[in-house]
PDB file of C-alpha atoms in Angstrom:
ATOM      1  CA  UNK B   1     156.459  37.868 108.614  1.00  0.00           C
ATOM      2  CA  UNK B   2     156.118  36.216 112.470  1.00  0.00           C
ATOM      3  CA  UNK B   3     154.954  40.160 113.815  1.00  0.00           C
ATOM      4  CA  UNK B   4     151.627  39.426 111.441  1.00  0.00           C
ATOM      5  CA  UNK B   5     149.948  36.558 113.038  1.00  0.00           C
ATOM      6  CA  UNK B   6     147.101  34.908 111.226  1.00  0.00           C
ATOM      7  CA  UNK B   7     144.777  32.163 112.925  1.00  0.00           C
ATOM      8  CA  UNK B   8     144.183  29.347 112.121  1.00  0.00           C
ATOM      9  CA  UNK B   9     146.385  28.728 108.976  1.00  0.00           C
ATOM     10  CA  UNK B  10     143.800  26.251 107.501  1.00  0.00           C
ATOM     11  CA  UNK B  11     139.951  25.559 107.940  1.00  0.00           C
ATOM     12  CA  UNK B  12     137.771  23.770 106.263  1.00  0.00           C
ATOM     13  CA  UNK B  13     134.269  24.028 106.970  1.00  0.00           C
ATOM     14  CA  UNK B  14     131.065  23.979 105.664  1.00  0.00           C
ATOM     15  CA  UNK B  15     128.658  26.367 103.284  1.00  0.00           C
ATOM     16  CA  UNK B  16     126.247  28.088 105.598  1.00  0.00           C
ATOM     17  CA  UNK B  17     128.235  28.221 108.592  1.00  0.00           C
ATOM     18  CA  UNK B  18     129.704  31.667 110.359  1.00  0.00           C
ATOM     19  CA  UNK B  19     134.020  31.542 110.302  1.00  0.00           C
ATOM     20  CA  UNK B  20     135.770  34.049 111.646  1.00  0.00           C
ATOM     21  CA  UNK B  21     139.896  34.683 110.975  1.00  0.00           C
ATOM     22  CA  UNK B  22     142.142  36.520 113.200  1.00  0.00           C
ATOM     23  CA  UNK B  23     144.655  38.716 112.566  1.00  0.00           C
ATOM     24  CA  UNK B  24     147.099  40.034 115.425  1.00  0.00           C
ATOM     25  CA  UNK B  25     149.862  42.209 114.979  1.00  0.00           C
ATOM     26  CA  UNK B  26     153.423  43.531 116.849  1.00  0.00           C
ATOM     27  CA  UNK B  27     154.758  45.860 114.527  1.00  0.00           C
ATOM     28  CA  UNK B  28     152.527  49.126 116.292  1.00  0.00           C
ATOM     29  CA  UNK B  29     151.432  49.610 113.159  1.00  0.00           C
ATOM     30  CA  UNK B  30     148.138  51.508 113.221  1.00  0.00           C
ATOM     31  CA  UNK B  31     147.177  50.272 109.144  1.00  0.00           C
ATOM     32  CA  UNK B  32     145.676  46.966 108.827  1.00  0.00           C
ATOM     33  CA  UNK B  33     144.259  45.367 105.648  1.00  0.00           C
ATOM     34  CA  UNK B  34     142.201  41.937 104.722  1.00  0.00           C
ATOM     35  CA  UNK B  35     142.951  40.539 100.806  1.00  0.00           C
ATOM     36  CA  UNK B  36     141.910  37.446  99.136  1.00  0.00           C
ATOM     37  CA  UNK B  37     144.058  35.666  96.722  1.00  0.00           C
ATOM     38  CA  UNK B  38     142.626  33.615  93.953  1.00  0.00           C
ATOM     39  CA  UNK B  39     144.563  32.008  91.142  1.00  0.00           C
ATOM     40  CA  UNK B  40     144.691  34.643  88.211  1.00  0.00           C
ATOM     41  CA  UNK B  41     142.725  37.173  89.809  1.00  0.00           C
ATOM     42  CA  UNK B  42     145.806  38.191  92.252  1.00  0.00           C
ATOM     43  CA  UNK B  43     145.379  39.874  95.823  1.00  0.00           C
ATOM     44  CA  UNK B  44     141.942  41.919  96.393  1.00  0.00           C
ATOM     45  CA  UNK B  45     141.659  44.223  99.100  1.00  0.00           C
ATOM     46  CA  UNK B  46     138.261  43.312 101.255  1.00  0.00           C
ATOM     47  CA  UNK B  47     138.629  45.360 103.832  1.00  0.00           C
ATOM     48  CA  UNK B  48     140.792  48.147 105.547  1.00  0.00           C
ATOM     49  CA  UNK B  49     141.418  50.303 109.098  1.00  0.00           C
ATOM     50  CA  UNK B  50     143.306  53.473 109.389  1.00  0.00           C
ATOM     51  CA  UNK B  51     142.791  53.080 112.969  1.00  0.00           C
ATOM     52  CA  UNK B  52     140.834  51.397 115.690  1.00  0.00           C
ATOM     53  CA  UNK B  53     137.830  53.682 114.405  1.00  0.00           C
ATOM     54  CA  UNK B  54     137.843  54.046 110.951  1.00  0.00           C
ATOM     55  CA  UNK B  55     136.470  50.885 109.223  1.00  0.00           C
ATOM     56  CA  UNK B  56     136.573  50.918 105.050  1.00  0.00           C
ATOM     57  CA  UNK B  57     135.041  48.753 102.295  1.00  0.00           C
ATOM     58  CA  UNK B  58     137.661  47.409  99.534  1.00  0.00           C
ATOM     59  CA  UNK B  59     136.856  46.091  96.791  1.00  0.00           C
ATOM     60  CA  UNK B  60     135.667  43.072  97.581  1.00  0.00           C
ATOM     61  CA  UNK B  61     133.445  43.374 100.608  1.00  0.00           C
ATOM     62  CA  UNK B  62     129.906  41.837  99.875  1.00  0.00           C
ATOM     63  CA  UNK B  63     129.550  39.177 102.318  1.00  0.00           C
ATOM     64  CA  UNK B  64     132.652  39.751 104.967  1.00  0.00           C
ATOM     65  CA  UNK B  65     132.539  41.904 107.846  1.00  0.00           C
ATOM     66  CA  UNK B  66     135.261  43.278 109.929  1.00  0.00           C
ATOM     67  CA  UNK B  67     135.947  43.977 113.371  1.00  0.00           C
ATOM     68  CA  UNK B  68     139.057  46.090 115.036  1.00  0.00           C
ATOM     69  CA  UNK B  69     139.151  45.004 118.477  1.00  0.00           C
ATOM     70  CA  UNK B  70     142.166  46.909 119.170  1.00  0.00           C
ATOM     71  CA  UNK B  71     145.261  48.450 117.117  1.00  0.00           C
ATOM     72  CA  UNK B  72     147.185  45.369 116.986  1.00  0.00           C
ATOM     73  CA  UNK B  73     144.068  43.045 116.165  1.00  0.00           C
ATOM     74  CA  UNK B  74     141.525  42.577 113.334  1.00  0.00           C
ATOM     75  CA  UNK B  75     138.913  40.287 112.458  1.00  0.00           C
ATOM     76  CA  UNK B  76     137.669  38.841 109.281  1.00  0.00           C
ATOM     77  CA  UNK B  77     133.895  37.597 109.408  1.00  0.00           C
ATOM     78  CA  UNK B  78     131.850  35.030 106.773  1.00  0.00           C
ATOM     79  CA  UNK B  79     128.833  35.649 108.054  1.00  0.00           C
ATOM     80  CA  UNK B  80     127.011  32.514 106.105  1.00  0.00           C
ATOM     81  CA  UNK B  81     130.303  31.052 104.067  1.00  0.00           C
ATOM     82  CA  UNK B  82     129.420  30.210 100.504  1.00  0.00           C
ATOM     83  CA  UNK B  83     131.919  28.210  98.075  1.00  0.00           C
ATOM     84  CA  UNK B  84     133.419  30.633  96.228  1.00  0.00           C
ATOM     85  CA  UNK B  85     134.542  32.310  99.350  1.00  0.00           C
ATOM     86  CA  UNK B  86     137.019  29.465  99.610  1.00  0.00           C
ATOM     87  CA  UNK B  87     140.700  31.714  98.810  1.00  0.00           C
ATOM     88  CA  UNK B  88     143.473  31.948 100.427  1.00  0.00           C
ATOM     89  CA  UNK B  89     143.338  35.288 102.989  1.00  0.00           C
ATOM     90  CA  UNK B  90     146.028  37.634 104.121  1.00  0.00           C
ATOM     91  CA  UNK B  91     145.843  40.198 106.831  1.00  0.00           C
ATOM     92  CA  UNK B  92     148.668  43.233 106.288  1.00  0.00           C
ATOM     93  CA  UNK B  93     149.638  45.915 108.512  1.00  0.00           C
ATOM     94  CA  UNK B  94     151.059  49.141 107.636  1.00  0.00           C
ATOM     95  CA  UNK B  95     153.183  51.816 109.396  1.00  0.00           C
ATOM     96  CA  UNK B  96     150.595  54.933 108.793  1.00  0.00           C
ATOM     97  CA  UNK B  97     152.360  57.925 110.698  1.00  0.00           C
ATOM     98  CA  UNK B  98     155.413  57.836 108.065  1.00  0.00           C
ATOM     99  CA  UNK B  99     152.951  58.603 105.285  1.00  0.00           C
ATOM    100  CA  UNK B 100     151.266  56.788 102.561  1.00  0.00           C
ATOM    101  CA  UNK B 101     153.451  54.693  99.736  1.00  0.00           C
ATOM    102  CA  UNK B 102     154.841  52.746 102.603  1.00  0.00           C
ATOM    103  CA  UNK B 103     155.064  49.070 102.649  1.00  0.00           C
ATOM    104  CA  UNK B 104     152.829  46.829 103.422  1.00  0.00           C
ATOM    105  CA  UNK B 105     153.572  43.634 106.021  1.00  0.00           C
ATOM    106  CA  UNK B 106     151.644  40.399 105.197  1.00  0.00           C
ATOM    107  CA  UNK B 107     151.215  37.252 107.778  1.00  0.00           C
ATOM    108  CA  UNK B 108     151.468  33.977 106.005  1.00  0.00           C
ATOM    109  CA  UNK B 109     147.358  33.650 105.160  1.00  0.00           C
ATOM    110  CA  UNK B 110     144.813  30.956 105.725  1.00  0.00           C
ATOM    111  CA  UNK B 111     143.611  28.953 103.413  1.00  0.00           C
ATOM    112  CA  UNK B 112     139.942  28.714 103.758  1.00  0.00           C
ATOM    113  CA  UNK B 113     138.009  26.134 102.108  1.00  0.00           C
ATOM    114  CA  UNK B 114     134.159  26.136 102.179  1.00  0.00           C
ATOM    115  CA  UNK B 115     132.732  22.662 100.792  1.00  0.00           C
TER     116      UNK B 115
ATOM    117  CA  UNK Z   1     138.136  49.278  82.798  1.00  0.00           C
ATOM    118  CA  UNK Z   2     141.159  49.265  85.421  1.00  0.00           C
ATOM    119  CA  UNK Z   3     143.706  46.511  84.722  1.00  0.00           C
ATOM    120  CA  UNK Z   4     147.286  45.275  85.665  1.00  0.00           C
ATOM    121  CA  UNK Z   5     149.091  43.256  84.028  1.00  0.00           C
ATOM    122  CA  UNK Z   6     152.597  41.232  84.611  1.00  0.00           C
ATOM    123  CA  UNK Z   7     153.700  39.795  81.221  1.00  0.00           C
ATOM    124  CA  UNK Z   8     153.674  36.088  81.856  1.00  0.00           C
ATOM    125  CA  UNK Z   9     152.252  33.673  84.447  1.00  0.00           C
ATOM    126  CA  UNK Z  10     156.125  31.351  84.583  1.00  0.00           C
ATOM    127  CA  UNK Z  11     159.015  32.533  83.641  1.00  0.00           C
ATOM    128  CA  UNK Z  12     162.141  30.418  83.542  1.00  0.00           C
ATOM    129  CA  UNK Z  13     165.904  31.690  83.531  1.00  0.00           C
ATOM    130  CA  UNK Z  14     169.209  30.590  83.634  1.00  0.00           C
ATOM    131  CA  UNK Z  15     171.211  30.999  86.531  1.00  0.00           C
ATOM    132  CA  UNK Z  16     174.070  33.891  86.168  1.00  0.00           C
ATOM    133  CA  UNK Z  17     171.471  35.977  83.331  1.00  0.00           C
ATOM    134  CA  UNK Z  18     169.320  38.716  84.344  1.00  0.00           C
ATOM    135  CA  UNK Z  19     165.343  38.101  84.769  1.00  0.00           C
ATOM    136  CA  UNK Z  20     163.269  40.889  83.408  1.00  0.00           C
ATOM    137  CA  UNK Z  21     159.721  41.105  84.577  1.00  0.00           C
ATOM    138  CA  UNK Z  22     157.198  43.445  83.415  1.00  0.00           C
ATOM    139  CA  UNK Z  23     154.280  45.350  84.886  1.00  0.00           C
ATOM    140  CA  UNK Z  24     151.920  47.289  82.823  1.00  0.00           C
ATOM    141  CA  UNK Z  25     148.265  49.315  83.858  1.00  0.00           C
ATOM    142  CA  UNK Z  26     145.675  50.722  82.099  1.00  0.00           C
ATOM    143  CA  UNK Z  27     142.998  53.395  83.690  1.00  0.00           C
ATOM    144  CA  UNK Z  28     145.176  53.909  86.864  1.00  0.00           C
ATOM    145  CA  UNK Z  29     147.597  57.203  87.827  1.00  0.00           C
ATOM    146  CA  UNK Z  30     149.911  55.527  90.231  1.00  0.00           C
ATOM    147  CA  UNK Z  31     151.570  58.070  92.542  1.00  0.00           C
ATOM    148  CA  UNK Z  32     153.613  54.955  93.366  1.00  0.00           C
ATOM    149  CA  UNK Z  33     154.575  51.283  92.910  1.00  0.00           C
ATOM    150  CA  UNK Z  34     155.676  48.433  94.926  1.00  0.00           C
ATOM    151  CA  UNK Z  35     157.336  44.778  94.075  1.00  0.00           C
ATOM    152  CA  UNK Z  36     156.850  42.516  96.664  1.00  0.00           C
ATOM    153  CA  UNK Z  37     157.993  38.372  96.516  1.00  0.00           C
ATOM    154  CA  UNK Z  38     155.713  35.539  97.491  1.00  0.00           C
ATOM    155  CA  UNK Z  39     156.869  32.125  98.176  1.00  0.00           C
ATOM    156  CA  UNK Z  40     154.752  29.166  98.262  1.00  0.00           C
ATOM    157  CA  UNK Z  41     152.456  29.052 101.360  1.00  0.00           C
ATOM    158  CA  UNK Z  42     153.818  32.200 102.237  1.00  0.00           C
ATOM    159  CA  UNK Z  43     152.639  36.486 102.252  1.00  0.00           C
ATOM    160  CA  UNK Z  44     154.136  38.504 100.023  1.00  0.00           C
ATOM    161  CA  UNK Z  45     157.397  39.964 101.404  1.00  0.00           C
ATOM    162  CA  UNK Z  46     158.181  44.067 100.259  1.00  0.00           C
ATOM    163  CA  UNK Z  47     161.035  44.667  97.837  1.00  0.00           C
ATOM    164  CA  UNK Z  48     161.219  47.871  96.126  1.00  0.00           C
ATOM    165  CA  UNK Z  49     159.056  50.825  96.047  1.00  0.00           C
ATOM    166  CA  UNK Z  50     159.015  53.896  93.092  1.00  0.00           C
ATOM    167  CA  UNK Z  51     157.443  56.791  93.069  1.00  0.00           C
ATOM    168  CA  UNK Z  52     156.245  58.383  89.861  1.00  0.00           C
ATOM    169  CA  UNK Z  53     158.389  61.235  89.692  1.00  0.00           C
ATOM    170  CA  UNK Z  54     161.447  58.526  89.577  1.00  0.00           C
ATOM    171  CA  UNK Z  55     162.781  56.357  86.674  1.00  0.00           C
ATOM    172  CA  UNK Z  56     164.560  53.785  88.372  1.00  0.00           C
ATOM    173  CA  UNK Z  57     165.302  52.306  91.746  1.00  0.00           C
ATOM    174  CA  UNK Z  58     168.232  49.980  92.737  1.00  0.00           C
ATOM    175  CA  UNK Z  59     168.513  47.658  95.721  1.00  0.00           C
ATOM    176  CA  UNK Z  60     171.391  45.040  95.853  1.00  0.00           C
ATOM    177  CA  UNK Z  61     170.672  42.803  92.407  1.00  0.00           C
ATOM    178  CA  UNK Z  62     167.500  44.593  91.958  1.00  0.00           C
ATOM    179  CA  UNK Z  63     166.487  47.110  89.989  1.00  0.00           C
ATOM    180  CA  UNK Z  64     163.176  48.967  88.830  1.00  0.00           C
ATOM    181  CA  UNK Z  65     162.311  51.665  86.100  1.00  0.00           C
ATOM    182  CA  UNK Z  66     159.234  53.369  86.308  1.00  0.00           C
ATOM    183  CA  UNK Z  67     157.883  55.201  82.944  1.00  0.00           C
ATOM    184  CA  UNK Z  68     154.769  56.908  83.712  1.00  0.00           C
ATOM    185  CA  UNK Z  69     154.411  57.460  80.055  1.00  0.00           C
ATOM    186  CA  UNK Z  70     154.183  53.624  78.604  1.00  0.00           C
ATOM    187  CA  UNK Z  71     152.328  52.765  82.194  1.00  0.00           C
ATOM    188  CA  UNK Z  72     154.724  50.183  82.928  1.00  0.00           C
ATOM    189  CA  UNK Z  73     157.714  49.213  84.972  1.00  0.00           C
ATOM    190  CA  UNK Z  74     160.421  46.826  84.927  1.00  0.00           C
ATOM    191  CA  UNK Z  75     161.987  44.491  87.524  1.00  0.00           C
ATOM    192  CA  UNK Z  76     165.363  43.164  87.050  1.00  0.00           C
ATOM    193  CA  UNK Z  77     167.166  40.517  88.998  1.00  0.00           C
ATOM    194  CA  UNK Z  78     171.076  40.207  87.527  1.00  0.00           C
ATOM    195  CA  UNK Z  79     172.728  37.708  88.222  1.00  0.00           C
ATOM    196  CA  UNK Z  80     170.156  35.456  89.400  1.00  0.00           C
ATOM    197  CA  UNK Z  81     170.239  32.685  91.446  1.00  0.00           C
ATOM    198  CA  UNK Z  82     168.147  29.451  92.438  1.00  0.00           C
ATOM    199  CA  UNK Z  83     167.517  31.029  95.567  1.00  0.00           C
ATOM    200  CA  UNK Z  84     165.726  34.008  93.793  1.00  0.00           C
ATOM    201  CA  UNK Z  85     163.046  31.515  92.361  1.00  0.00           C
ATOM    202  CA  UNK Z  86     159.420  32.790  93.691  1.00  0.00           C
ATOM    203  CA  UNK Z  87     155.741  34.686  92.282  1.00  0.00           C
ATOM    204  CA  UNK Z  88     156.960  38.415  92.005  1.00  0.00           C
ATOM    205  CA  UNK Z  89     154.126  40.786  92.289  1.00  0.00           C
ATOM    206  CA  UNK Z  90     153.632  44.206  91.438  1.00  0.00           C
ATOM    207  CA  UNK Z  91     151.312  46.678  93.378  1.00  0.00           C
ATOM    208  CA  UNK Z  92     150.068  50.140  92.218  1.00  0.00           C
ATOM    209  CA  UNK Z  93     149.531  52.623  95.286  1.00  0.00           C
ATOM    210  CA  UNK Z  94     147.671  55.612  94.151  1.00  0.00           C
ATOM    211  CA  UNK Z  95     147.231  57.312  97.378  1.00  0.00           C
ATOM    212  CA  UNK Z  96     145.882  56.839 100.971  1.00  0.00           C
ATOM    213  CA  UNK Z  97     148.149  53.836 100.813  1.00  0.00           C
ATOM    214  CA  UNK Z  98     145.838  51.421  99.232  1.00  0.00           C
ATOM    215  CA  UNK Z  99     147.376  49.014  96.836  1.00  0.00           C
ATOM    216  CA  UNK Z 100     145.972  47.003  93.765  1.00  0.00           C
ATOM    217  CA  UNK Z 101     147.963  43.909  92.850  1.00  0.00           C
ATOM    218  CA  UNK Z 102     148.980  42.428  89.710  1.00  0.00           C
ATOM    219  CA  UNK Z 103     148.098  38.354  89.034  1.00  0.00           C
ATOM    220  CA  UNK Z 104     151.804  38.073  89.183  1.00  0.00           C
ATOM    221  CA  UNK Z 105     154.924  36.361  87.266  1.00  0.00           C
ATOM    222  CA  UNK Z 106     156.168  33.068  88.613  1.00  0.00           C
ATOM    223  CA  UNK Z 107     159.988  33.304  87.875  1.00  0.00           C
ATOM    224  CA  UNK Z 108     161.976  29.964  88.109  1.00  0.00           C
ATOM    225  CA  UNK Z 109     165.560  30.056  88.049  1.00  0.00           C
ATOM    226  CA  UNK Z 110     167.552  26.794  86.631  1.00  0.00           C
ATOM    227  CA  UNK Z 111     171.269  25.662  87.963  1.00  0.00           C
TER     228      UNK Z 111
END
């Protein structure tokens, strides 16, 4: 989906150093989400903003941080990357006025490798 | 503990037949559920979305039922084509819009 924007689209890097992904946005869309995807363990939900104030643990949060600079942007942080941090991560977007159940919007990931 | 399941990693079809894919939970009360399609180095794209208080949902060649009862739904494709080759995923919503995904079933379509 080209209105979610995810930078860079592949890093590799090393354990121990601080990464930090971008997510940007067009669709207005005041929802945003950060999931990992790991083969057969599907997409987990790491962290999530209802809105430029309102910042929300998933699932998966131990050892990420987030940042929501501004409605159509938010950060995902490894603070001190470790290998099995290395996943493929998607940033979402969701259209929150119309209610909840609706869909979510995904930008095309990065694939993060930590060696 | 909280699981989804979709019943096989691959599965492969022949074109013109009708691919049936299943999702099934345990420990969750959906108040919804969404299919969404991934292709290789791609997000997953939104499909079809049920609500628990429907049994089925049509869209084009698609189709989903819904039973709250045997915690599971179904995803049809008829009449499939190579082009419909992809990872289908299913995604339980059960409120404040927060989905949890399903591993997700591989579907390969032959000519």
């Amino acid at each position: 989906d080209a209105d979610v924007t995810q930078t860079p689209r592949n890093r590799i890097t090393k354990t121990g150093k601080r990464i930090m992904l971008e997510c940007s946005q067009t669709k207005g869309h005041d929802r945003m989400y950060w999931y990992r995807q790991d083969p057969g363990l599907g997409l987990r939900l790491i962290y999530y903003s209802f809105d430029v104030k309102d910042i929300n643990k998933g699932e998966i949060s131990d050892g990420y941080s987030v940042s929501r600079q501004a409605q159509a942007k938010f950060s995902l942080s490894l603070e001190s990357a470790i290998p099995n941090q290395t996943a493929l991560y998607f940033c979402a977007t969701s259209d929150a006025p119309r209610g909840d159940n609706q869909p979510q919007h995904f930008g095309d990931g990065t694939r993060l490798s930590i060696l | 503990s909280q699981k989804i399941e979709q019943n096989s990693e691959a599965l492969n079809i022949q074109e013109g037949k009708t691919a049936t894919l299943t999702c099934n939970y345990t420990n969750y009360s959906p108040a919804y559920l969404q299919w969404y399609r991934q292709d290789p180095g791609r997000g997953p794209v939104f499909l079809l979305l049920i609500r628990e208080n429907e049994k089925e949902k049509r869209k084009e060649r698609l189709k989903v039922t819904f039973d709250t009862t045997l915690k599971q739904s179904l995803f049809h494709i008829t009449a499939s084509q190579p082009a419909d080759s992809a990872t289908y995923l299913c995604a339980l919503g059960t409120g404040a819009n927060n989905l949890f995904f399903g591993t997700g079933t591989r579907l390969t379509v032959i000519p």
